[in-house]
Tab-separated table of C-alpha atoms in Angstrom:
chain	number	residue	atom	x	y	z
A	1	LYS	CA	45.396	2.057	43.196
A	2	GLN	CA	43.199	-0.705	43.326
A	3	GLU	CA	44.377	-3.829	41.056
A	4	VAL	CA	42.390	-6.705	40.342
A	5	THR	CA	43.793	-10.007	39.482
A	6	GLN	CA	41.577	-13.252	38.143
A	7	ILE	CA	43.100	-16.819	38.382
A	8	PRO	CA	43.412	-18.951	36.172
A	9	ALA	CA	43.731	-16.851	32.643
A	10	ALA	CA	42.164	-19.704	30.865
A	11	LEU	CA	40.227	-22.774	31.664
A	12	SER	CA	38.573	-25.666	30.056
A	13	VAL	CA	36.246	-28.049	31.161
A	14	PRO	CA	33.969	-30.798	29.551
A	15	GLU	CA	30.291	-30.385	29.440
A	16	GLY	CA	28.197	-30.663	32.569
A	17	GLU	CA	31.148	-29.572	35.137
A	18	ASN	CA	30.870	-27.395	37.986
A	19	LEU	CA	33.466	-24.835	38.200
A	20	VAL	CA	35.102	-21.732	40.269
A	21	LEU	CA	36.575	-18.386	38.734
A	22	ASN	CA	38.501	-16.478	40.925
A	23	CYS	CA	39.088	-12.909	41.298
A	24	SER	CA	41.278	-11.151	43.968
A	25	PHE	CA	41.088	-7.270	44.866
A	26	THR	CA	44.354	-5.174	46.534
A	27	ASP	CA	42.238	-2.856	48.434
A	28	SER	CA	39.127	-3.972	50.682
A	29	ALA	CA	37.599	-0.179	50.574
A	30	ILE	CA	35.520	-1.522	47.204
A	31	TYR	CA	31.686	-0.076	47.178
A	32	ASN	CA	30.371	-3.040	44.779
A	33	LEU	CA	32.056	-6.278	43.321
A	34	GLN	CA	30.479	-6.915	39.590
A	35	TRP	CA	31.056	-9.996	37.073
A	36	PHE	CA	30.744	-9.453	33.103
A	37	ARG	CA	30.823	-11.774	30.431
A	38	GLN	CA	32.638	-10.871	27.171
A	39	ASP	CA	32.122	-12.358	24.011
A	40	PRO	CA	34.150	-12.244	21.244
A	41	GLY	CA	33.154	-9.187	18.944
A	42	LYS	CA	30.393	-8.351	21.517
A	43	GLY	CA	30.567	-5.895	24.415
A	44	LEU	CA	30.545	-6.708	27.865
A	45	THR	CA	27.110	-8.297	29.564
A	46	SER	CA	26.874	-7.681	33.568
A	47	LEU	CA	25.782	-11.314	35.181
A	48	LEU	CA	25.799	-10.449	38.719
A	49	LEU	CA	26.499	-7.755	41.049
A	50	ILE	CA	27.243	-8.080	44.845
A	51	GLN	CA	27.113	-5.114	47.072
A	52	SER	CA	29.720	-4.307	49.765
A	53	SER	CA	27.247	-5.361	52.188
A	54	GLN	CA	26.604	-8.776	50.655
A	55	ARG	CA	28.080	-11.884	50.795
A	56	GLU	CA	26.950	-13.424	47.644
A	57	GLN	CA	24.671	-13.268	44.651
A	58	THR	CA	22.992	-16.032	42.437
A	59	SER	CA	21.339	-15.658	39.268
A	60	GLY	CA	20.638	-19.166	37.774
A	61	ARG	CA	23.580	-21.338	37.280
A	62	LEU	CA	25.606	-18.691	38.633
A	63	ASN	CA	26.856	-17.616	42.213
A	64	ALA	CA	28.984	-15.198	43.039
A	65	SER	CA	30.423	-14.421	46.370
A	66	LEU	CA	32.265	-11.814	48.217
A	67	ASP	CA	34.856	-11.464	51.017
A	68	LYS	CA	36.032	-8.113	51.599
A	69	SER	CA	38.339	-8.419	54.174
A	70	SER	CA	40.339	-10.974	52.490
A	71	GLY	CA	39.728	-9.411	49.167
A	72	ARG	CA	38.459	-12.299	47.090
A	73	SER	CA	35.406	-13.035	45.091
A	74	THR	CA	34.427	-15.881	43.353
A	75	LEU	CA	32.146	-17.039	40.490
A	76	TYR	CA	30.773	-20.714	40.657
A	77	ILE	CA	29.167	-21.864	37.496
A	78	ALA	CA	27.138	-25.138	37.994
A	79	ALA	CA	26.637	-27.814	35.304
A	80	SER	CA	28.887	-25.871	32.573
A	81	GLN	CA	27.206	-25.767	28.931
A	82	PRO	CA	28.948	-25.046	25.799
A	83	GLY	CA	27.111	-21.861	25.629
A	84	ASP	CA	29.062	-20.758	28.772
A	85	SER	CA	32.585	-20.281	27.051
A	86	ALA	CA	33.357	-16.975	26.885
A	87	THR	CA	35.947	-14.637	28.881
A	88	TYR	CA	34.661	-13.978	32.210
A	89	LEU	CA	35.692	-10.349	33.654
A	90	CYS	CA	35.425	-9.252	37.383
A	91	ALA	CA	35.395	-5.640	38.389
A	92	ALA	CA	35.447	-3.796	41.477
A	93	TRP	CA	33.663	-0.525	41.903
A	94	VAL	CA	35.822	1.994	43.554
A	95	GLY	CA	35.335	5.719	44.392
A	96	SER	CA	33.918	8.265	46.981
A	97	GLY	CA	30.441	9.452	45.503
A	98	GLY	CA	29.690	11.871	43.023
A	99	SER	CA	31.208	11.015	39.382
A	100	ASN	CA	34.212	9.539	41.209
A	101	TYR	CA	33.424	5.626	40.710
A	102	LYS	CA	35.171	3.721	38.680
A	103	LEU	CA	35.141	0.216	37.457
A	104	THR	CA	38.700	-1.639	37.795
A	105	PHE	CA	38.802	-4.315	35.496
A	106	GLY	CA	40.610	-7.963	35.942
A	107	LYS	CA	42.426	-8.964	32.938
A	108	GLY	CA	39.500	-12.200	32.634
A	109	THR	CA	39.231	-16.139	32.432
A	110	LEU	CA	38.944	-17.557	29.207
A	111	LEU	CA	36.259	-20.492	29.756
A	112	THR	CA	35.867	-23.113	27.104
A	113	VAL	CA	33.034	-26.021	27.951
A	114	ASN	CA	33.997	-28.801	25.654
A	115	PRO	CA	30.967	-30.892	24.525
B	1	GLY	CA	17.909	1.972	19.596
B	2	ALA	CA	17.947	-1.703	21.298
B	3	GLY	CA	21.376	-1.131	22.824
B	4	VAL	CA	24.715	0.735	22.469
B	5	SER	CA	25.860	0.666	18.985
B	6	GLN	CA	29.587	1.835	17.892
B	7	SER	CA	31.387	3.083	14.529
B	8	PRO	CA	33.688	1.540	12.648
B	9	ARG	CA	33.694	-1.682	14.190
B	10	TYR	CA	37.161	-1.982	12.958
B	11	LYS	CA	39.460	0.757	11.842
B	12	VAL	CA	43.254	0.281	10.545
B	13	ALA	CA	45.025	3.535	10.561
B	14	LYS	CA	48.751	4.457	9.607
B	15	ARG	CA	50.701	5.737	12.429
B	16	GLY	CA	50.205	9.314	12.774
B	17	GLN	CA	46.748	9.465	11.163
B	18	ASP	CA	44.053	11.038	12.916
B	19	VAL	CA	41.215	8.642	14.172
B	20	ALA	CA	37.505	9.493	15.154
B	21	LEU	CA	35.500	6.658	16.763
B	22	ARG	CA	31.705	7.185	17.444
B	23	CYS	CA	29.134	5.824	19.911
B	24	ASP	CA	25.406	5.670	20.247
B	25	PRO	CA	24.059	5.057	23.273
B	26	ILE	CA	20.681	3.864	24.486
B	27	SER	CA	18.193	6.524	24.122
B	28	GLY	CA	18.041	8.527	27.111
B	29	HIS	CA	20.581	7.334	29.093
B	30	VAL	CA	22.370	10.328	30.657
B	31	SER	CA	25.579	8.691	31.441
B	32	LEU	CA	28.057	7.710	29.136
B	33	PHE	CA	31.599	5.937	29.417
B	34	TRP	CA	34.559	5.297	27.259
B	35	TYR	CA	37.023	2.119	27.575
B	36	GLN	CA	40.363	1.152	26.505
B	37	GLN	CA	40.722	-2.439	26.416
B	38	ALA	CA	44.328	-4.061	25.277
B	39	LEU	CA	44.939	-7.628	23.808
B	40	GLY	CA	44.748	-9.812	26.816
B	41	GLN	CA	43.780	-7.109	29.178
B	42	GLY	CA	40.351	-6.246	30.894
B	43	PRO	CA	38.704	-2.807	29.940
B	44	GLU	CA	40.546	0.620	31.337
B	45	PHE	CA	38.587	3.752	32.366
B	46	LEU	CA	39.414	6.611	29.906
B	47	THR	CA	36.386	9.280	30.371
B	48	TYR	CA	32.770	10.050	31.841
B	49	PHE	CA	30.056	11.886	30.619
B	50	GLN	CA	26.768	13.319	32.532
B	51	ASN	CA	24.776	14.307	29.357
B	52	GLU	CA	27.129	17.048	27.559
B	53	ALA	CA	29.437	17.387	30.471
B	54	GLN	CA	32.428	15.598	30.934
B	55	LEU	CA	32.662	14.987	34.652
B	56	ASP	CA	35.514	12.659	34.503
B	57	LYS	CA	38.583	12.319	32.165
B	58	SER	CA	41.413	11.081	34.357
B	59	GLY	CA	41.704	8.039	32.050
B	60	LEU	CA	42.841	9.561	29.111
B	61	PRO	CA	46.457	8.340	28.401
B	62	SER	CA	47.871	11.684	26.557
B	63	ASP	CA	46.633	14.875	25.559
B	64	ARG	CA	46.250	13.274	21.990
B	65	PHE	CA	42.788	11.354	23.334
B	66	PHE	CA	39.670	13.614	23.087
B	67	ALA	CA	36.424	12.926	23.896
B	68	GLU	CA	32.955	14.879	23.137
B	69	ARG	CA	29.387	14.505	23.455
B	70	PRO	CA	28.227	18.003	22.572
B	71	GLU	CA	24.480	17.492	22.438
B	72	GLY	CA	24.547	14.928	25.151
B	73	SER	CA	23.741	11.929	23.056
B	74	VAL	CA	26.437	10.644	20.392
B	75	SER	CA	29.864	10.483	21.563
B	76	THR	CA	32.947	10.712	19.505
B	77	LEU	CA	36.564	9.743	20.942
B	78	LYS	CA	39.212	11.361	18.885
B	79	ILE	CA	42.777	9.870	18.846
B	80	GLN	CA	45.381	12.426	17.317
B	81	ARG	CA	48.894	11.455	15.777
B	82	THR	CA	48.012	7.640	16.429
B	83	GLN	CA	50.689	5.453	18.046
B	84	GLN	CA	51.205	1.775	17.782
B	85	GLU	CA	50.536	1.430	21.490
B	86	ASP	CA	47.038	2.987	20.890
B	87	SER	CA	46.083	-0.363	19.078
B	88	ALA	CA	43.349	-1.750	21.093
B	89	VAL	CA	39.458	-2.273	21.561
B	90	TYR	CA	37.517	0.868	22.331
B	91	LEU	CA	34.338	0.125	24.694
B	92	CYS	CA	31.485	2.392	25.102
B	93	ALA	CA	29.115	2.002	27.849
B	94	SER	CA	25.852	3.992	28.792
B	95	SER	CA	23.819	4.021	31.943
B	96	LEU	CA	20.181	5.611	32.500
B	97	GLY	CA	20.962	7.705	35.509
B	98	THR	CA	22.849	10.835	36.658
B	99	SER	CA	25.064	8.952	39.333
B	100	GLY	CA	27.443	6.879	36.792
B	101	GLY	CA	27.876	4.804	39.682
B	102	PRO	CA	27.638	1.203	40.702
B	103	GLN	CA	23.841	1.432	41.312
B	104	GLU	CA	23.275	1.597	37.659
B	105	THR	CA	23.628	-1.177	35.120
B	106	GLN	CA	26.229	-0.073	32.212
B	107	TYR	CA	25.291	-1.389	29.116
B	108	PHE	CA	28.334	-2.017	26.631
B	109	GLY	CA	28.540	-1.799	23.083
B	110	PRO	CA	30.478	-4.097	20.958
B	111	GLY	CA	33.563	-1.557	20.911
B	112	THR	CA	35.822	-0.633	17.937
B	113	ARG	CA	39.056	-2.445	16.959
B	114	LEU	CA	41.679	0.017	16.350
B	115	LEU	CA	44.973	-1.305	14.599
B	116	VAL	CA	47.521	1.270	14.116
B	117	LEU	CA	50.604	0.051	11.817
């Protein structure tokens, strides 16, 4: 069974700092890897999706990398802002096709960016 | 609508009561998913619908959990004889196409927070 682990569980940084969130998964046979953001009382918002054939994806100040062989992904946030404060979830897509695909989530990293 | 909506947003139930949680997906979205998120945990897959067909219910934790989507739009997750361990946020997500897989973006609702006393 695929297990996804995120480190650290919580992180507090001053505004403007660059930071890295870590995600590891036990089964390298993932289809894709996705990073989400979750704000209190709101649903999940997809940030970046890295296909298994890719090594990284970028969107604005966010950059996510994927190393399937080592079972790791990182989310890099540049020049952090208070509005980045949220829980960041890593999720691995596993499955063999058809309706069999599922998202397996980590527990998340709670990020606080202090002004 | 503009996004996925869920109701109620909060539900308090006494142990043993039955509850029904509603999900309104984005209009026209074929695929619909339910997830359970316990406190301090990531969401866990419960079940998947393609239109009105429930193609995967492997994540439902017990036979007390039942989901339906009779007309291929609105979905209801029902929990019978609720237990304290059912306390969690229940998230609904929808996606446009029929694959329900990683090629499509899932849009999540705000969730229903269930507290069983």
